[in-house]
Short mmCIF file of C-alpha atoms in Angstrom, two decimals:
data_model
loop_
_atom_site.label_atom_id
_atom_site.label_comp_id
_atom_site.label_asym_id
_atom_site.label_seq_id
_atom_site.Cartn_x
_atom_site.Cartn_y
_atom_site.Cartn_z
CA MET J 452 -20.60 13.66 -36.82
CA LYS J 453 -20.83 15.46 -33.48
CA SER J 454 -22.12 12.31 -31.76
CA THR J 455 -19.22 10.32 -33.29
CA ILE J 456 -16.69 12.75 -31.81
CA VAL J 457 -18.40 12.55 -28.41
CA ALA J 458 -18.33 8.73 -28.61
CA ALA J 459 -14.66 8.75 -29.59
CA LEU J 460 -13.72 11.05 -26.73
CA SER J 461 -15.75 8.93 -24.29
CA ALA J 462 -13.97 5.76 -25.45
CA LEU J 463 -10.63 7.51 -25.15
CA SER J 464 -11.33 8.62 -21.57
CA LEU J 465 -12.51 5.09 -20.65
CA ALA J 466 -9.31 3.63 -22.08
CA ALA J 467 -7.21 6.12 -20.13
CA GLY J 468 -9.17 5.40 -16.94
CA SER J 469 -8.80 1.64 -17.24
CA ALA J 470 -5.06 1.98 -17.76
CA GLY J 471 -4.70 3.49 -14.29
CA ALA J 472 -7.11 1.17 -12.48
CA ALA J 473 -5.56 -0.44 -9.41
CA THR J 474 -6.89 -3.98 -8.99
CA ASN J 475 -5.05 -6.53 -6.84
CA LEU J 476 -3.75 -9.25 -9.17
CA LEU J 477 -3.10 -11.59 -6.22
CA ALA J 478 -5.92 -13.39 -4.41
CA ASP J 479 -6.10 -13.71 -0.62
CA GLY J 480 -3.38 -11.10 -0.06
CA ASP J 481 -4.74 -10.08 3.34
CA PHE J 482 -5.01 -13.75 4.50
CA GLU J 483 -8.28 -13.03 6.34
CA ALA J 484 -10.05 -15.88 4.50
CA PHE J 485 -7.92 -18.33 6.51
CA GLY J 486 -9.03 -17.22 9.98
CA PRO J 487 -9.88 -16.80 12.68
CA VAL J 488 -6.84 -18.47 14.19
CA SER J 489 -6.24 -19.07 17.88
CA GLY J 490 -2.51 -18.63 18.53
CA TYR J 491 -1.09 -20.24 15.39
CA THR J 492 -1.95 -22.91 12.84
CA THR J 493 0.82 -24.68 10.92
CA VAL J 494 0.42 -25.26 7.18
CA ASN J 495 2.93 -27.74 5.73
CA GLY J 496 4.93 -27.27 2.53
CA GLY J 497 3.23 -28.52 -0.62
CA ALA J 498 -0.22 -27.42 0.57
CA ALA J 499 -2.41 -24.86 -1.15
CA LEU J 500 -3.52 -21.92 0.95
CA GLY J 501 -6.27 -20.44 -1.21
CA ALA J 502 -4.48 -19.15 -4.32
CA TRP J 503 -1.09 -19.36 -2.57
CA THR J 504 1.27 -22.35 -2.66
CA VAL J 505 3.16 -23.15 0.55
CA GLY J 506 6.76 -24.19 -0.03
CA GLY J 507 9.63 -25.30 2.18
CA THR J 508 8.85 -27.10 5.43
CA SER J 509 5.93 -25.04 6.77
CA ILE J 510 4.45 -21.62 7.51
CA ASP J 511 2.22 -20.55 10.41
CA LEU J 512 -1.07 -18.66 10.24
CA ILE J 513 -1.09 -16.30 13.23
CA GLN J 514 -3.62 -13.87 14.68
CA GLY J 515 -3.27 -11.45 17.55
CA ALA J 516 0.07 -12.89 18.70
CA TYR J 517 3.73 -13.11 17.68
CA ASN J 518 3.72 -9.61 16.18
CA ALA J 519 0.72 -10.35 13.95
CA ILE J 520 0.15 -7.32 11.78
CA ASN J 521 -3.59 -7.11 11.14
CA GLY J 522 -6.07 -9.94 11.63
CA VAL J 523 -4.56 -13.11 10.15
CA SER J 524 -0.88 -12.85 9.16
CA ILE J 525 1.74 -15.33 7.94
CA ASP J 526 4.83 -16.30 9.98
CA LEU J 527 7.10 -17.58 7.21
CA ALA J 528 9.42 -19.42 9.59
CA GLY J 529 6.65 -21.90 10.38
CA SER J 530 6.88 -24.62 12.98
CA PRO J 531 9.69 -25.53 12.49
CA GLY J 532 10.06 -24.05 8.98
CA PRO J 533 11.52 -22.42 7.03
CA GLY J 534 8.68 -21.88 4.61
CA SER J 535 7.62 -19.84 1.63
CA LEU J 536 4.50 -18.56 -0.10
CA SER J 537 4.15 -18.11 -3.85
CA GLN J 538 1.47 -17.11 -6.33
CA SER J 539 1.65 -16.63 -10.10
CA PHE J 540 0.19 -13.91 -12.32
CA THR J 541 0.26 -13.17 -16.04
CA ALA J 542 2.49 -10.22 -16.90
CA GLN J 543 2.04 -8.09 -20.02
CA ALA J 544 5.03 -6.61 -21.83
CA GLY J 545 5.43 -2.88 -21.25
CA TYR J 546 3.23 -2.81 -18.15
CA SER J 547 4.58 -1.62 -14.81
CA TYR J 548 3.77 -3.63 -11.68
CA LEU J 549 3.92 -2.57 -8.03
CA LEU J 550 4.14 -5.19 -5.27
CA SER J 551 3.43 -3.90 -1.76
CA PHE J 552 3.24 -5.71 1.58
CA ASP J 553 3.51 -5.20 5.34
CA LEU J 554 6.36 -6.88 7.20
CA SER J 555 7.01 -7.46 10.89
CA ASN J 556 9.14 -9.85 12.92
CA ASN J 557 8.43 -12.76 15.22
CA GLY J 558 11.97 -12.78 16.63
CA GLY J 559 13.44 -14.46 13.59
CA SER J 560 15.17 -14.27 10.27
CA GLN J 561 15.24 -12.29 7.07
CA MET J 562 12.85 -12.70 4.14
CA ASP J 563 13.69 -12.97 0.43
CA VAL J 564 11.13 -11.63 -2.04
CA THR J 565 11.38 -12.76 -5.66
CA PHE J 566 9.47 -10.50 -8.04
CA GLY J 567 10.09 -9.84 -11.73
CA GLY J 568 12.99 -12.30 -11.75
CA THR J 569 14.90 -10.38 -9.06
CA THR J 570 15.34 -11.42 -5.42
CA THR J 571 15.46 -8.75 -2.71
CA THR J 572 16.27 -9.48 0.96
CA PHE J 573 14.36 -7.72 3.75
CA THR J 574 15.25 -7.65 7.45
CA PRO J 575 12.03 -7.24 9.43
CA THR J 576 11.81 -5.37 12.72
CA SER J 577 9.28 -5.63 15.55
CA THR J 578 7.57 -2.54 14.12
CA THR J 579 5.22 -3.19 11.19
CA THR J 580 6.77 -1.63 8.09
CA PRO J 581 5.20 -1.25 4.63
CA TYR J 582 7.45 -2.11 1.67
CA SER J 583 7.05 -2.01 -2.10
CA LEU J 584 8.91 -3.19 -5.18
CA ALA J 585 8.37 -1.96 -8.74
CA TRP J 586 9.01 -3.82 -11.99
CA THR J 587 8.26 -3.31 -15.69
CA ALA J 588 7.75 -6.46 -17.74
CA ALA J 589 9.99 -6.75 -20.80
CA ALA J 590 7.97 -9.70 -22.13
CA SER J 591 4.52 -11.19 -21.61
CA GLY J 592 4.13 -14.43 -19.70
CA LEU J 593 3.59 -16.15 -16.39
CA GLN J 594 5.51 -14.65 -13.43
CA ALA J 595 5.66 -15.64 -9.78
CA VAL J 596 5.75 -13.63 -6.57
CA VAL J 597 7.63 -15.59 -3.88
CA PHE J 598 8.05 -14.73 -0.19
CA ASP J 599 10.71 -16.96 1.37
CA SER J 600 11.97 -17.20 4.97
CA VAL J 601 15.76 -17.31 4.95
CA GLN J 602 15.88 -19.69 7.94
CA GLY J 603 13.47 -21.56 10.20
CA GLY J 604 13.34 -21.84 13.94
CA ASN J 605 9.79 -21.15 15.16
CA GLY J 606 10.06 -17.41 14.66
CA GLY J 607 10.58 -15.31 11.58
CA PRO J 608 9.28 -12.71 9.18
CA VAL J 609 5.57 -11.92 9.55
CA LEU J 610 3.82 -11.02 6.28
CA ASP J 611 0.45 -9.39 5.63
CA ASN J 612 -1.53 -7.16 3.24
CA VAL J 613 0.12 -8.31 0.00
CA VAL J 614 -1.07 -6.30 -3.02
CA LEU J 615 0.09 -6.49 -6.64
CA THR J 616 -1.20 -3.75 -8.94
CA VAL J 617 -0.56 -3.01 -12.59
CA THR J 618 -0.48 0.24 -14.49
CA ALA J 619 -0.50 0.12 -18.28
CA VAL J 620 2.13 2.39 -19.74
CA PRO J 621 1.08 2.70 -23.37
CA GLU J 622 3.04 4.82 -25.82
CA PRO J 623 1.38 8.21 -26.43
CA GLY J 624 0.82 7.09 -30.03
CA THR J 625 -1.54 4.37 -28.78
CA TYR J 626 -4.16 6.92 -27.78
CA ALA J 627 -3.75 8.80 -31.09
CA LEU J 628 -4.22 5.53 -32.98
CA LEU J 629 -7.34 4.70 -30.96
CA LEU J 630 -8.81 8.14 -31.57
CA SER J 631 -8.07 8.09 -35.31
CA GLY J 632 -9.61 4.62 -35.62
CA LEU J 633 -12.78 5.73 -33.84
CA LEU J 634 -13.00 8.84 -36.00
CA ALA J 635 -12.59 6.73 -39.16
CA VAL J 636 -15.39 4.41 -38.04
CA GLY J 637 -17.58 7.46 -37.36
CA PHE J 638 -16.76 8.93 -40.78
CA VAL J 639 -17.68 5.69 -42.55
CA ALA J 640 -20.92 5.42 -40.56
CA ARG J 641 -21.77 9.03 -41.37
CA ARG J 642 -21.17 8.47 -45.11
CA ARG J 643 -23.40 5.42 -45.13
CA GLN J 644 -26.24 7.43 -43.59
CA ALA J 645 -25.91 10.09 -46.28
#
């Protein structure tokens, strides 16, 4: 019985640890897979950029110029733009999600971010600024993260280091149910041995 309790507590601690694990749910969020870039490279709307979908007219991959943040960054205004980037993920009801990204400015416009069904407008500055948005899913299903330049013109919001993490927020009763189930399995196993 002692080994069953140890196994139950181990399973409980593993479940608690996995609930807080921070894994990026978005692929290619640092955009480094698309470099190196000399100056800028235009990617037209409708193209796939790794796991991202380019929308609007175009975006520019930039590196080491135009207020690039770190390595390869995305100028959402494109040439001539405006452009957008989007990627989908599967949300789970009751889970909290945190979207974070770095934003700078290539002498251009604002950026709209759509996340969790809500659109938020950001005004970038020439100084790289980290931002984050939080959302808790009311229902399970496919959701999109969309970064959208408000206007084109060969200079706009510069995006980099996009990370989407999830933290499970189970009811306290979930852990009690897990523990009681493991104890019941241990009790049945113990009885069968006797």
